[in-house]
Every structure is written in C-alpha cells, then in structure tokens.
mmCIF file of C-alpha atoms in Angstrom:
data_model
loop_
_atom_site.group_PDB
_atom_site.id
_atom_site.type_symbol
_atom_site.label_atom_id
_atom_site.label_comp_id
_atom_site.label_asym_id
_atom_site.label_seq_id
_atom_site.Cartn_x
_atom_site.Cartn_y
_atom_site.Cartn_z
ATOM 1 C CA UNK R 675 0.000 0.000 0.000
ATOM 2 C CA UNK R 676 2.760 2.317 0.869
ATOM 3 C CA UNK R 677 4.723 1.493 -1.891
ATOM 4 C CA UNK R 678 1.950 2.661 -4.347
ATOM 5 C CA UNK R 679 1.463 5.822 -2.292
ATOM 6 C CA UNK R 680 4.523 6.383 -2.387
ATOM 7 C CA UNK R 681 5.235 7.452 -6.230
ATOM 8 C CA UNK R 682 1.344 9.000 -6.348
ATOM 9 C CA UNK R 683 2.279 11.012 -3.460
ATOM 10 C CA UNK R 684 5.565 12.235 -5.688
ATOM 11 C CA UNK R 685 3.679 12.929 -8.636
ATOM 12 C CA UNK R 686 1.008 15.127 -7.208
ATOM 13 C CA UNK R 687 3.618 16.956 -5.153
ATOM 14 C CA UNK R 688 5.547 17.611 -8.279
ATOM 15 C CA UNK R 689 2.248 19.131 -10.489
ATOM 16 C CA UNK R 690 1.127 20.710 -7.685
ATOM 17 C CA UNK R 691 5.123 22.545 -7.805
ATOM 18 C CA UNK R 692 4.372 22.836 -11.185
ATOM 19 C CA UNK R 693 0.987 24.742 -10.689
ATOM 20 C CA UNK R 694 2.266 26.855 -8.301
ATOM 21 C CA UNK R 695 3.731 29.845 -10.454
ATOM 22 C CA UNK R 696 0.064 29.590 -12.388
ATOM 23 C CA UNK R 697 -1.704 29.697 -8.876
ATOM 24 C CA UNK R 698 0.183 32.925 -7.996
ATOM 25 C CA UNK R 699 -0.648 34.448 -11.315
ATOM 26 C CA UNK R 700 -3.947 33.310 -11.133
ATOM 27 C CA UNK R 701 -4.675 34.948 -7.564
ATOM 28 C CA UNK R 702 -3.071 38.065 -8.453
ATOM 29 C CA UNK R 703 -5.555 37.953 -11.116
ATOM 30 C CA UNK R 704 -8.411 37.788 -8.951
ATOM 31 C CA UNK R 705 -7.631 40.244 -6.404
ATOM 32 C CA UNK R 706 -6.957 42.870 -9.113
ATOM 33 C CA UNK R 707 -3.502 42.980 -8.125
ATOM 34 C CA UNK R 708 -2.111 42.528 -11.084
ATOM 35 C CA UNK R 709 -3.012 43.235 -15.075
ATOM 36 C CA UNK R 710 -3.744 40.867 -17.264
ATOM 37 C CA UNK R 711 -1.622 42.153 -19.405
ATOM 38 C CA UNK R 712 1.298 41.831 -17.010
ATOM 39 C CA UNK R 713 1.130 38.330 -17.031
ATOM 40 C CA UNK R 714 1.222 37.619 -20.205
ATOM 41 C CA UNK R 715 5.425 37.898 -19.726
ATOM 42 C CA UNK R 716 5.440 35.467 -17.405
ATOM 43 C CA UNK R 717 3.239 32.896 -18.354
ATOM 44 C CA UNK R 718 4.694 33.205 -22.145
ATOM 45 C CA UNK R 719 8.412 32.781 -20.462
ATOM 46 C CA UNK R 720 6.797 30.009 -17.775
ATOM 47 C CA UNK R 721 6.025 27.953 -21.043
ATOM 48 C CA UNK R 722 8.845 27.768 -22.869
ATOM 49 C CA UNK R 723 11.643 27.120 -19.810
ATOM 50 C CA UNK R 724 9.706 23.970 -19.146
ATOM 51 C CA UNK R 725 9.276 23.120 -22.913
ATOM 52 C CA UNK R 726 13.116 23.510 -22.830
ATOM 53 C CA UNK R 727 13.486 21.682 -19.650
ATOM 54 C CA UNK R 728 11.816 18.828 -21.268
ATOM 55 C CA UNK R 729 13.579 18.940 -24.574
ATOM 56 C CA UNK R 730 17.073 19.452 -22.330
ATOM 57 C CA UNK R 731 17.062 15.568 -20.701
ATOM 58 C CA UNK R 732 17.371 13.603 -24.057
ATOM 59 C CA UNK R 733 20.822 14.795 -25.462
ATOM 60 C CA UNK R 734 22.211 15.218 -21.990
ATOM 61 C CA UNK R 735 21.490 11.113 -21.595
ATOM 62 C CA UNK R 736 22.786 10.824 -24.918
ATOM 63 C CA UNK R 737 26.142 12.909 -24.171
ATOM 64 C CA UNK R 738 26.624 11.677 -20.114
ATOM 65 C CA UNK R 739 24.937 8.386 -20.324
ATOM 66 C CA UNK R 740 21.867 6.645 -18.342
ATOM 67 C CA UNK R 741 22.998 8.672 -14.502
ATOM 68 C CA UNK R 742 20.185 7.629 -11.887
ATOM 69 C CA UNK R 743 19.823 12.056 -12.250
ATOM 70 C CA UNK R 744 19.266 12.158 -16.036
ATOM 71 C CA UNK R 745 17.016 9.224 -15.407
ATOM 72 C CA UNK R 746 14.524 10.201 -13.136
ATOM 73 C CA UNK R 747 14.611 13.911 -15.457
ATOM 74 C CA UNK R 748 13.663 11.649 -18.704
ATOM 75 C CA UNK R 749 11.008 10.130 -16.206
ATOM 76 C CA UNK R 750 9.022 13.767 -15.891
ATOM 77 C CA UNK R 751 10.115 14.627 -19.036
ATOM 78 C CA UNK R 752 6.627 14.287 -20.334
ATOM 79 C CA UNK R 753 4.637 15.723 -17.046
ATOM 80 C CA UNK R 754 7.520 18.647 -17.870
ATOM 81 C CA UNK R 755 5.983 18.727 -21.498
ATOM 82 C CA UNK R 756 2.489 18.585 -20.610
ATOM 83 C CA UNK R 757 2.823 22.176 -18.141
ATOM 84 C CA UNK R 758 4.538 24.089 -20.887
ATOM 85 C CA UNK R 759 1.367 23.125 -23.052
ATOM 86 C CA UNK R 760 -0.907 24.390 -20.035
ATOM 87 C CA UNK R 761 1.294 27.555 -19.275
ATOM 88 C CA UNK R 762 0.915 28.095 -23.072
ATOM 89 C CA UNK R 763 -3.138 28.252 -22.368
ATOM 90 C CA UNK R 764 -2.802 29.988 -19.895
ATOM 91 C CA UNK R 765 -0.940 32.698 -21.780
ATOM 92 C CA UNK R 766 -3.512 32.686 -24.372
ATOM 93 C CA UNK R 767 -6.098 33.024 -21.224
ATOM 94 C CA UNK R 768 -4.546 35.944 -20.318
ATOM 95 C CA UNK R 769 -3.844 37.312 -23.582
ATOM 96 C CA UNK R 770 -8.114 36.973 -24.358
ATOM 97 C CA UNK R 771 -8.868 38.945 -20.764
ATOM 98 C CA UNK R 772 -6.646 41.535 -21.731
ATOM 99 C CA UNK R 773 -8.082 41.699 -24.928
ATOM 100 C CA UNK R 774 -11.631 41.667 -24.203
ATOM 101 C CA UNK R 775 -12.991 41.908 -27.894
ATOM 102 C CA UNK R 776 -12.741 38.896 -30.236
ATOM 103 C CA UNK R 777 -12.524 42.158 -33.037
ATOM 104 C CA UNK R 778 -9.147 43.001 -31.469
ATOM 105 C CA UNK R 779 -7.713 39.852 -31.723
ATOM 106 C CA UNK R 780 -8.249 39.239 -34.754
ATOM 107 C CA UNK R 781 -7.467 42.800 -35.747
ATOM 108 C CA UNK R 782 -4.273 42.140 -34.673
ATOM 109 C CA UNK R 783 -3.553 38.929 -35.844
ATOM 110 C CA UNK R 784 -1.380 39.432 -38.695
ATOM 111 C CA UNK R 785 1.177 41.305 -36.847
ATOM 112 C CA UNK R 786 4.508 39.128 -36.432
ATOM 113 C CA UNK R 787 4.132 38.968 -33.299
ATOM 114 C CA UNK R 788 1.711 37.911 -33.011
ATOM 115 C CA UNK R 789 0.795 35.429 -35.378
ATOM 116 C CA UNK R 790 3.462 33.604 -34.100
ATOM 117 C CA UNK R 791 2.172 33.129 -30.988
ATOM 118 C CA UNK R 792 -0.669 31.163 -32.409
ATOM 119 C CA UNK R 793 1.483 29.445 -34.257
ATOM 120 C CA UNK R 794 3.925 28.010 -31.986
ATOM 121 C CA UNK R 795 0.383 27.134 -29.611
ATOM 122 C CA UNK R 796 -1.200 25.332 -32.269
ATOM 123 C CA UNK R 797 2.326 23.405 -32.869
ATOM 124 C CA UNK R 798 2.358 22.285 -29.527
ATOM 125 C CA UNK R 799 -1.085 20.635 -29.668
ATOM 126 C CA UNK R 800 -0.146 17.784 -31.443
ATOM 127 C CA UNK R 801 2.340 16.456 -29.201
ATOM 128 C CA UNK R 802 0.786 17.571 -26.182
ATOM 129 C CA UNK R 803 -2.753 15.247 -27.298
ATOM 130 C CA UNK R 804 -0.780 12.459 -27.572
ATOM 131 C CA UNK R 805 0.909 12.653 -24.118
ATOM 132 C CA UNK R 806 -0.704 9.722 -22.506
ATOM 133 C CA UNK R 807 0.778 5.927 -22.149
ATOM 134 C CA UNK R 808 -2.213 4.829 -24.324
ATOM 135 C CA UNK R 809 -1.284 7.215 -27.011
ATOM 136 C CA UNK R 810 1.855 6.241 -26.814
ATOM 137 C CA UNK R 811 1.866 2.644 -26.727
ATOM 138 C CA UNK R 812 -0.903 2.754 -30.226
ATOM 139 C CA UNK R 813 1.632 5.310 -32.568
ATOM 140 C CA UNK R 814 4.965 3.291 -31.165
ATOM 141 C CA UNK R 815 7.135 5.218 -33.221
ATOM 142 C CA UNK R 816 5.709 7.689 -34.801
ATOM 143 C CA UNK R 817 4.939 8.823 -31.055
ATOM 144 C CA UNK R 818 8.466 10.598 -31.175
ATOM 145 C CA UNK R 819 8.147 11.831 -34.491
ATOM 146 C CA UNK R 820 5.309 13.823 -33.459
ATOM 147 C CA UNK R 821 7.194 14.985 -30.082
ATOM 148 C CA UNK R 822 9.918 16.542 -32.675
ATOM 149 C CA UNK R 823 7.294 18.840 -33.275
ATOM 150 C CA UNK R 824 7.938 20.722 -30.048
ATOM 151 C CA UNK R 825 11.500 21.588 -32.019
ATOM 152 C CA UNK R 826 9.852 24.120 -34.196
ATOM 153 C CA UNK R 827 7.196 25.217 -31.994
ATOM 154 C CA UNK R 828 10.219 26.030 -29.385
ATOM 155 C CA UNK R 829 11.731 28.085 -32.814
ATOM 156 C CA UNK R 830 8.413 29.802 -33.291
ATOM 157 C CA UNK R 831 7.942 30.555 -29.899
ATOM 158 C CA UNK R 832 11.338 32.094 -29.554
ATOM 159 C CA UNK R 833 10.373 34.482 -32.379
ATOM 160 C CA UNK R 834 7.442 35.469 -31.589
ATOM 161 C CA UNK R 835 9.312 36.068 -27.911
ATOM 162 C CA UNK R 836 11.858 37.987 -29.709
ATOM 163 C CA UNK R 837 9.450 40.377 -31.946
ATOM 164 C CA UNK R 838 7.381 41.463 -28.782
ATOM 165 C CA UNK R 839 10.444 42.302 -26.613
ATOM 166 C CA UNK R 840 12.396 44.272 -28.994
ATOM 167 C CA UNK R 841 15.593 42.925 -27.183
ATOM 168 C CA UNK R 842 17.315 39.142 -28.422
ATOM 169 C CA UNK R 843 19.052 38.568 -25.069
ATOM 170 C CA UNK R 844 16.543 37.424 -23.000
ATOM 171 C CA UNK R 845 15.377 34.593 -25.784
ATOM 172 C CA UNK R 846 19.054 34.035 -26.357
ATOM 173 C CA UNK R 847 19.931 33.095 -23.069
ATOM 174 C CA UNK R 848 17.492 30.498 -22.648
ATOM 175 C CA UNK R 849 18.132 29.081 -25.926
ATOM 176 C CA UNK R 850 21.707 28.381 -24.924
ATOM 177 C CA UNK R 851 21.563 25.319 -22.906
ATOM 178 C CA UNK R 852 19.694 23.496 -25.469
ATOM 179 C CA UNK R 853 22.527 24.340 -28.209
ATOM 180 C CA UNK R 854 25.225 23.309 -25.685
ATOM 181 C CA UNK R 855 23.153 20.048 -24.949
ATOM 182 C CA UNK R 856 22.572 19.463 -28.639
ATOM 183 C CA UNK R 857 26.081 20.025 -29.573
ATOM 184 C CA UNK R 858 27.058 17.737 -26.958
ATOM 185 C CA UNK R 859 24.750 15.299 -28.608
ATOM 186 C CA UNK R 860 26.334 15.853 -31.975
ATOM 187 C CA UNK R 861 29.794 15.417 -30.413
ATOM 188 C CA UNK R 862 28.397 11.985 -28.451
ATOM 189 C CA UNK R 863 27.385 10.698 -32.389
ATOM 190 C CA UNK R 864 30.126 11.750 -33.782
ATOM 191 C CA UNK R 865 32.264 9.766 -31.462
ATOM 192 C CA UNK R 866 30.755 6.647 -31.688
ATOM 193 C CA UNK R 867 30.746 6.813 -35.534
ATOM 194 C CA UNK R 868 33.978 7.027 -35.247
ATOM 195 C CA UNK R 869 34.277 4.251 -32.945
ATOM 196 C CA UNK R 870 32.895 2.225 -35.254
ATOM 197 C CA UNK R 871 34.746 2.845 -37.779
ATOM 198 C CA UNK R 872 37.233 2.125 -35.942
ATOM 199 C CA UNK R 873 36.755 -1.157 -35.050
ATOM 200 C CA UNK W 843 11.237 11.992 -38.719
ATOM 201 C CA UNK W 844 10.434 13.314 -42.783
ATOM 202 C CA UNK W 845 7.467 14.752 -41.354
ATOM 203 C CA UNK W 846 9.269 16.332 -38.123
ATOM 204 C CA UNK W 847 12.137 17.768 -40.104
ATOM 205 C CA UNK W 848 9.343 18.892 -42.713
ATOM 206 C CA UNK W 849 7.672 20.890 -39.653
ATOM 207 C CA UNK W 850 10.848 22.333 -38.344
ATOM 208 C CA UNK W 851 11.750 23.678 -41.834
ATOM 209 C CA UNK W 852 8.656 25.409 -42.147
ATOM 210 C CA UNK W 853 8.761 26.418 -38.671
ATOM 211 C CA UNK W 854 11.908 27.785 -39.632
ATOM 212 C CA UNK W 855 10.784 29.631 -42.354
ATOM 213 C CA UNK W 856 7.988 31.150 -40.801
ATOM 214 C CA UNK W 857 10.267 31.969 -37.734
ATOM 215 C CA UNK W 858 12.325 34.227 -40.580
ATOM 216 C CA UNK W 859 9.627 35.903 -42.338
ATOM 217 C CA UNK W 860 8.581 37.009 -38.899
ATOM 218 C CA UNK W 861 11.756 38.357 -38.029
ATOM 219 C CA UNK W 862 12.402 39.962 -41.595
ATOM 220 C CA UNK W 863 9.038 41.022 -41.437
ATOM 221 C CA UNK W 864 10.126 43.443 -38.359
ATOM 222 C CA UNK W 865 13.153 44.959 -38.819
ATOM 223 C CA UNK W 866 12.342 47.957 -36.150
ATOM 224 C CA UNK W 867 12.682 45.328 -33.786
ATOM 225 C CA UNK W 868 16.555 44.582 -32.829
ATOM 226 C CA UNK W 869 16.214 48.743 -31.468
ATOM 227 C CA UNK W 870 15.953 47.383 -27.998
ATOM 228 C CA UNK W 871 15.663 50.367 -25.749
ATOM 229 C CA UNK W 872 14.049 53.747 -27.041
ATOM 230 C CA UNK W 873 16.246 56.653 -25.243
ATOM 231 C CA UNK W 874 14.664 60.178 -25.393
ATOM 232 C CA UNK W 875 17.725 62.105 -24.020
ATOM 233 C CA UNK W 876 15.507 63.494 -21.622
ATOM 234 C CA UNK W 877 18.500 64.925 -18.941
ATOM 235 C CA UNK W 878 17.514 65.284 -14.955
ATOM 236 C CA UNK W 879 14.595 64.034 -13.763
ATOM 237 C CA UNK W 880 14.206 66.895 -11.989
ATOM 238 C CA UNK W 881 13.462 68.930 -14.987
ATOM 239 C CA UNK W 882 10.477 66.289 -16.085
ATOM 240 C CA UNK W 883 6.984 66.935 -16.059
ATOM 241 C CA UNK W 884 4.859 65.588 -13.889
ATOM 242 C CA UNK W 885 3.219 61.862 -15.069
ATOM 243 C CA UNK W 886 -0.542 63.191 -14.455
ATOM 244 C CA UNK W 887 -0.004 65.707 -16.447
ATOM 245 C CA UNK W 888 0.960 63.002 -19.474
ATOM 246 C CA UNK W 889 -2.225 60.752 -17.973
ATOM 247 C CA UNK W 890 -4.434 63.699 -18.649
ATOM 248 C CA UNK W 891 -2.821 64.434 -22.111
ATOM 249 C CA UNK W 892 -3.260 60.537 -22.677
ATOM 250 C CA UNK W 893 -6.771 60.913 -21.489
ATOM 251 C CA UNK W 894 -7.564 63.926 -24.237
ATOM 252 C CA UNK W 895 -6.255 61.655 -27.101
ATOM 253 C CA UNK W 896 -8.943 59.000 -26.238
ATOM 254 C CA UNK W 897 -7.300 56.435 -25.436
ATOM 255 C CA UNK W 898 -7.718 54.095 -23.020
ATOM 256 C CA UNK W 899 -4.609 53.822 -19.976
ATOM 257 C CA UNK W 900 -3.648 50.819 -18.521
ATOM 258 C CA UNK W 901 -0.587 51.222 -17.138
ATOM 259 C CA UNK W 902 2.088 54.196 -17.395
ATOM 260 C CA UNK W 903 5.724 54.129 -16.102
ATOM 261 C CA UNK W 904 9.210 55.816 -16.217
ATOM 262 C CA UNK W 905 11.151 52.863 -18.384
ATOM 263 C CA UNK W 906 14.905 54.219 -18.903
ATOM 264 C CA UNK W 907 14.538 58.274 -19.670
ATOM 265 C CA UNK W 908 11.204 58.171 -21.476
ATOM 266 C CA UNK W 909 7.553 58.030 -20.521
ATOM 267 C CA UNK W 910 6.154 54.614 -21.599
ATOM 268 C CA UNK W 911 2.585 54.203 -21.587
ATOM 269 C CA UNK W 912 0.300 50.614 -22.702
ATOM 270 C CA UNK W 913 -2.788 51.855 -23.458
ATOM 271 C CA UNK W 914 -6.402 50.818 -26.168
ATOM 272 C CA UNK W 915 -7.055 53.228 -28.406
ATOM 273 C CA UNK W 916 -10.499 54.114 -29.357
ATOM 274 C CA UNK W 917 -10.730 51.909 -32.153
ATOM 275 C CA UNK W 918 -9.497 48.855 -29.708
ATOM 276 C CA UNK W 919 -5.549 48.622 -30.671
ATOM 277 C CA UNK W 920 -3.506 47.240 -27.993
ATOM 278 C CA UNK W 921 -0.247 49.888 -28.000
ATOM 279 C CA UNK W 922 3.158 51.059 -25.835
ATOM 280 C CA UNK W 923 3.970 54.521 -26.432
ATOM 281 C CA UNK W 924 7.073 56.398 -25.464
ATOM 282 C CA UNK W 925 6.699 60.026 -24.444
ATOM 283 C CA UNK W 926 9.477 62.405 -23.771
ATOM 284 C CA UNK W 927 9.306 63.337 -20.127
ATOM 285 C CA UNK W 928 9.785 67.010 -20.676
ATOM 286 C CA UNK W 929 8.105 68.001 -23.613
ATOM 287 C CA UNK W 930 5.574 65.213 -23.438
ATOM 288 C CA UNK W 931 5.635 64.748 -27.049
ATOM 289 C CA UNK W 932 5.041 60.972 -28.723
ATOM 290 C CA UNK W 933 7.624 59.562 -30.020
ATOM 291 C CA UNK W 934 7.215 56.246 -30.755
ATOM 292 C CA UNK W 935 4.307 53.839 -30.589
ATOM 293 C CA UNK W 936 4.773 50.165 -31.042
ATOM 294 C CA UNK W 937 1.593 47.965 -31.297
ATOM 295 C CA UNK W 938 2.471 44.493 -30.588
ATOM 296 C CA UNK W 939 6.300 44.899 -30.870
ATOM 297 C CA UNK W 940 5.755 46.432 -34.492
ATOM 298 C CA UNK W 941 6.869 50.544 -34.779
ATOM 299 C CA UNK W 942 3.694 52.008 -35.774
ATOM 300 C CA UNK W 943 4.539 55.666 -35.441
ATOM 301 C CA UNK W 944 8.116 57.853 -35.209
ATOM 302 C CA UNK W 945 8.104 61.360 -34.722
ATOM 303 C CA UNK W 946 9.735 62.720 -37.677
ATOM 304 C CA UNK W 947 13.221 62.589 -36.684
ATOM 305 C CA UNK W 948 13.464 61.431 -33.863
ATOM 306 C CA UNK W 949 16.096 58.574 -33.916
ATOM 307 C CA UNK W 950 16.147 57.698 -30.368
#
C-alpha cells in the first residue's frame, strides 16, 4: 500500500510545484492585483523554460549516459511537457482577458508577433494530445516523431518572444543550454561513428 | 522523422519571415535624451494628455529616460507609447512589438 502511495504522493507533489507559479498568477488575477496584461510575460516565459526543460534531458542522456539524475529527469520529461502546453493556455487566457474583444484579436492577428504566438500554440497541440501511455503505446514510433514537433514550436515561440520584446538577449539566453546540450549530442554521435569505424 | 524535419523547416521559415518582417525590432531600448529628472513633467499631467487623445490607460511608467505608456485606443488597438518626459511629445508607438509611429526625426 505504501509502496503505491509512495510514487502517487511524488507525482502530485511535483504538479502541484508545477501549478504553483500559475496559482500565484492566477490569484493576483483575482484580487486585481495585477493586469492581465502583465502576465502575459510570465506565463509566455513560464512555457517555454519547461518546454526547454523537457527537450534538455534527451541529449544530456545521450552525451553523459543513463545517470540515476538524467534518469529520473527523462522520467518527468513528459509531465515537464504537458505544463509548458498548459502555461501556453494559460498565456492565451490571459492574452483573451486583456483583450476583451474577439474584433481586437483578430485585428491584430497578422502582426509578427503575433501570429506567431498562435502558431507556436497550435504546434504544440499535437504532441501535447498524444501525451498519454495509451497514445503512446498505439503510434509506437511515430509517437516521437510527433514529439519533434515541439523543435519548431520552441523556434516559433522564440520568435514570436523575440518580436514582442524588442531585445534578443533574453530569448538568447534560454536558448543556450539546449545548443550546448545538442552540440554535446552531436559530439556523443560523432564519437561513436567514429568508434565504429574504428573497429 | 520526414514529417518532423518537414515541420521544423517550415517552422523555420515562418520563424524568418517574422523576423524579416520586423526589422524595427533589434532597437531594444528607445532613449529620449531626456537629462535630470528633476526637470520632467509631472506623469498626471501626461495621464491627462493621454486621457484627451482617447485612449484608453492601462498602465504608465518611467522605463529608462522616457515616458512609456500601454494603453487601447479608441478603435481597440492594444499599444506602448514612449513620451518624452519634458516636452511630453510621442515619439514612438509600437503595437504588438511592431513601430507604428516615429516622430519625424526622432532617432532615439
């Protein structure tokens, strides 16, 4: 009995550390505390440090090998995947409040930045519908080729990032992890192509 | 992985056309030279100047040496708007990231 608790317990405890930036948000909402429009930062930024926080376990394993750390990361790499979808929604949440008018969202909706937005969100619903063990067991391996998706959503999400802030550093610096962990991937395949040839 | 690497060239693509799309963007910080803050004008008065213009303010700030406002106008665009602290005269809005209006030049 305690050993099933046990992993349930874990796994609540970790969504509900995962809701908690959302809950403050939300609550500031509320008690008019904060704008909508104010939140639409954070949320947006929420969203795509997990998506890179679940796209940032793979090519480490690859590069360091199966540690017991990088292990239990590619276990919540999918829970990890899942948030950035819901912080996404929520940014779109926020983004309708502060809008109020369907008129002026539409209105706006060719601007580059914000047609980007939509963009990278509607990239990310793929993978993020097919995020369950059923789903994953019934598309086998196509399951992963639809989880490259989150690749370019990350890329449109970054731009759209980019075109609102009218500064690259801040998107920059969060995209630089995932180049160092994808060129230590690289360097990983490189190596043991050449190990085989090698031998 | 045709159809993921498909995806991310498009994504790609579409990533550029934004950017290229927006060239007023890599500005970063508008600077409006405005010397002492002692010498600014009070922020009501911009409010109330704001206020005249019809739009709607949501939020108004000192960001750097400027005046930055987010505020609706009356046809419902979301916009930021930089205002010079002494003179209180726009000089740029931006809706949505994209420069929608420079005072002649200004090059701030």
């Amino acid at each position: 009995m305690t050993r099933k608790a046990g992993p349930k317990a874990g796994k609540t405890l970790f969504w509900l550390l995962l809701a908690l930036p959302a809950i403050g948000m939300i609550s500031g909402l509320a008690r008019d505390t904060v704008l909508a429009m104010d939140l639409l930062h954070p949320s947006g930024e929420t969203a795509i440090r997990l998506m890179i926080l679940a796209m940032l376990p793979g090519p480490l394993a690859d590069f360091f090998g199966p540690s017991r750390f990088l292990r239990g990361w590619l276990a919540i790499r999918r829970n990890l995947g899942v948030a950035a979808f819901a912080y996404a929604l929520l940014h779109l949440a926020f983004y309708i409040i502060d809008m109020r008018l369907p008129a002026a969202m539409l209105g706006e909706l060719g601007l580059p930045g914000i047609w980007t937005g939509w963009l990278a969100l509607l990239m990310m619903i793929p993978p993020a519908a097919i995020s369950m063990d059923r789903a994953m067991r019934a598309l086998g391996r196509k399951w992963k080729t639809v989880q490259r998706i989150v690749y370019a959503a990350l890329l449109v999400a970054l731009a759209h990032w980019l075109l609102l802030d009218r500064e690259w550093q801040p998107a920059a610096i969060h995209l630089t992890p995932l180049i160092v962990a994808w060129s230590l991937r690289l360097a990983a395949r490189f190596g043991r192509r050449k190990e085989r040839a090698l031998s | 992985m045709k159809l993921a690497g498909r995806i991310l060239s498009l994504a790609a693509a579409a990533a550029a056309l934004a950017l290229a799309a927006s060239p007023a963007h890599a500005d970063g910080n508008v600077k409006c030279d405005s010397g002492p803050s002692s010498s600014w004008q009070p922020m009501d008065k911009l409010k109330k100047k704001i206020w005249m213009q019809d739009w709607q303010l949501l939020k108004s700030q000192v960001e750097g040496d400027c005046y930055e406002v987010y505020a609706r106008t009356a046809d419902g665009m979301s916009i930021e708007a930089f205002f010079h602290p002494v003179t209180l005269e726009k000089l740029v809005v931006f809706r949505r990231g994209k420069e929608i209006y420079r005072k002649p030049g200004f090059g701030g």
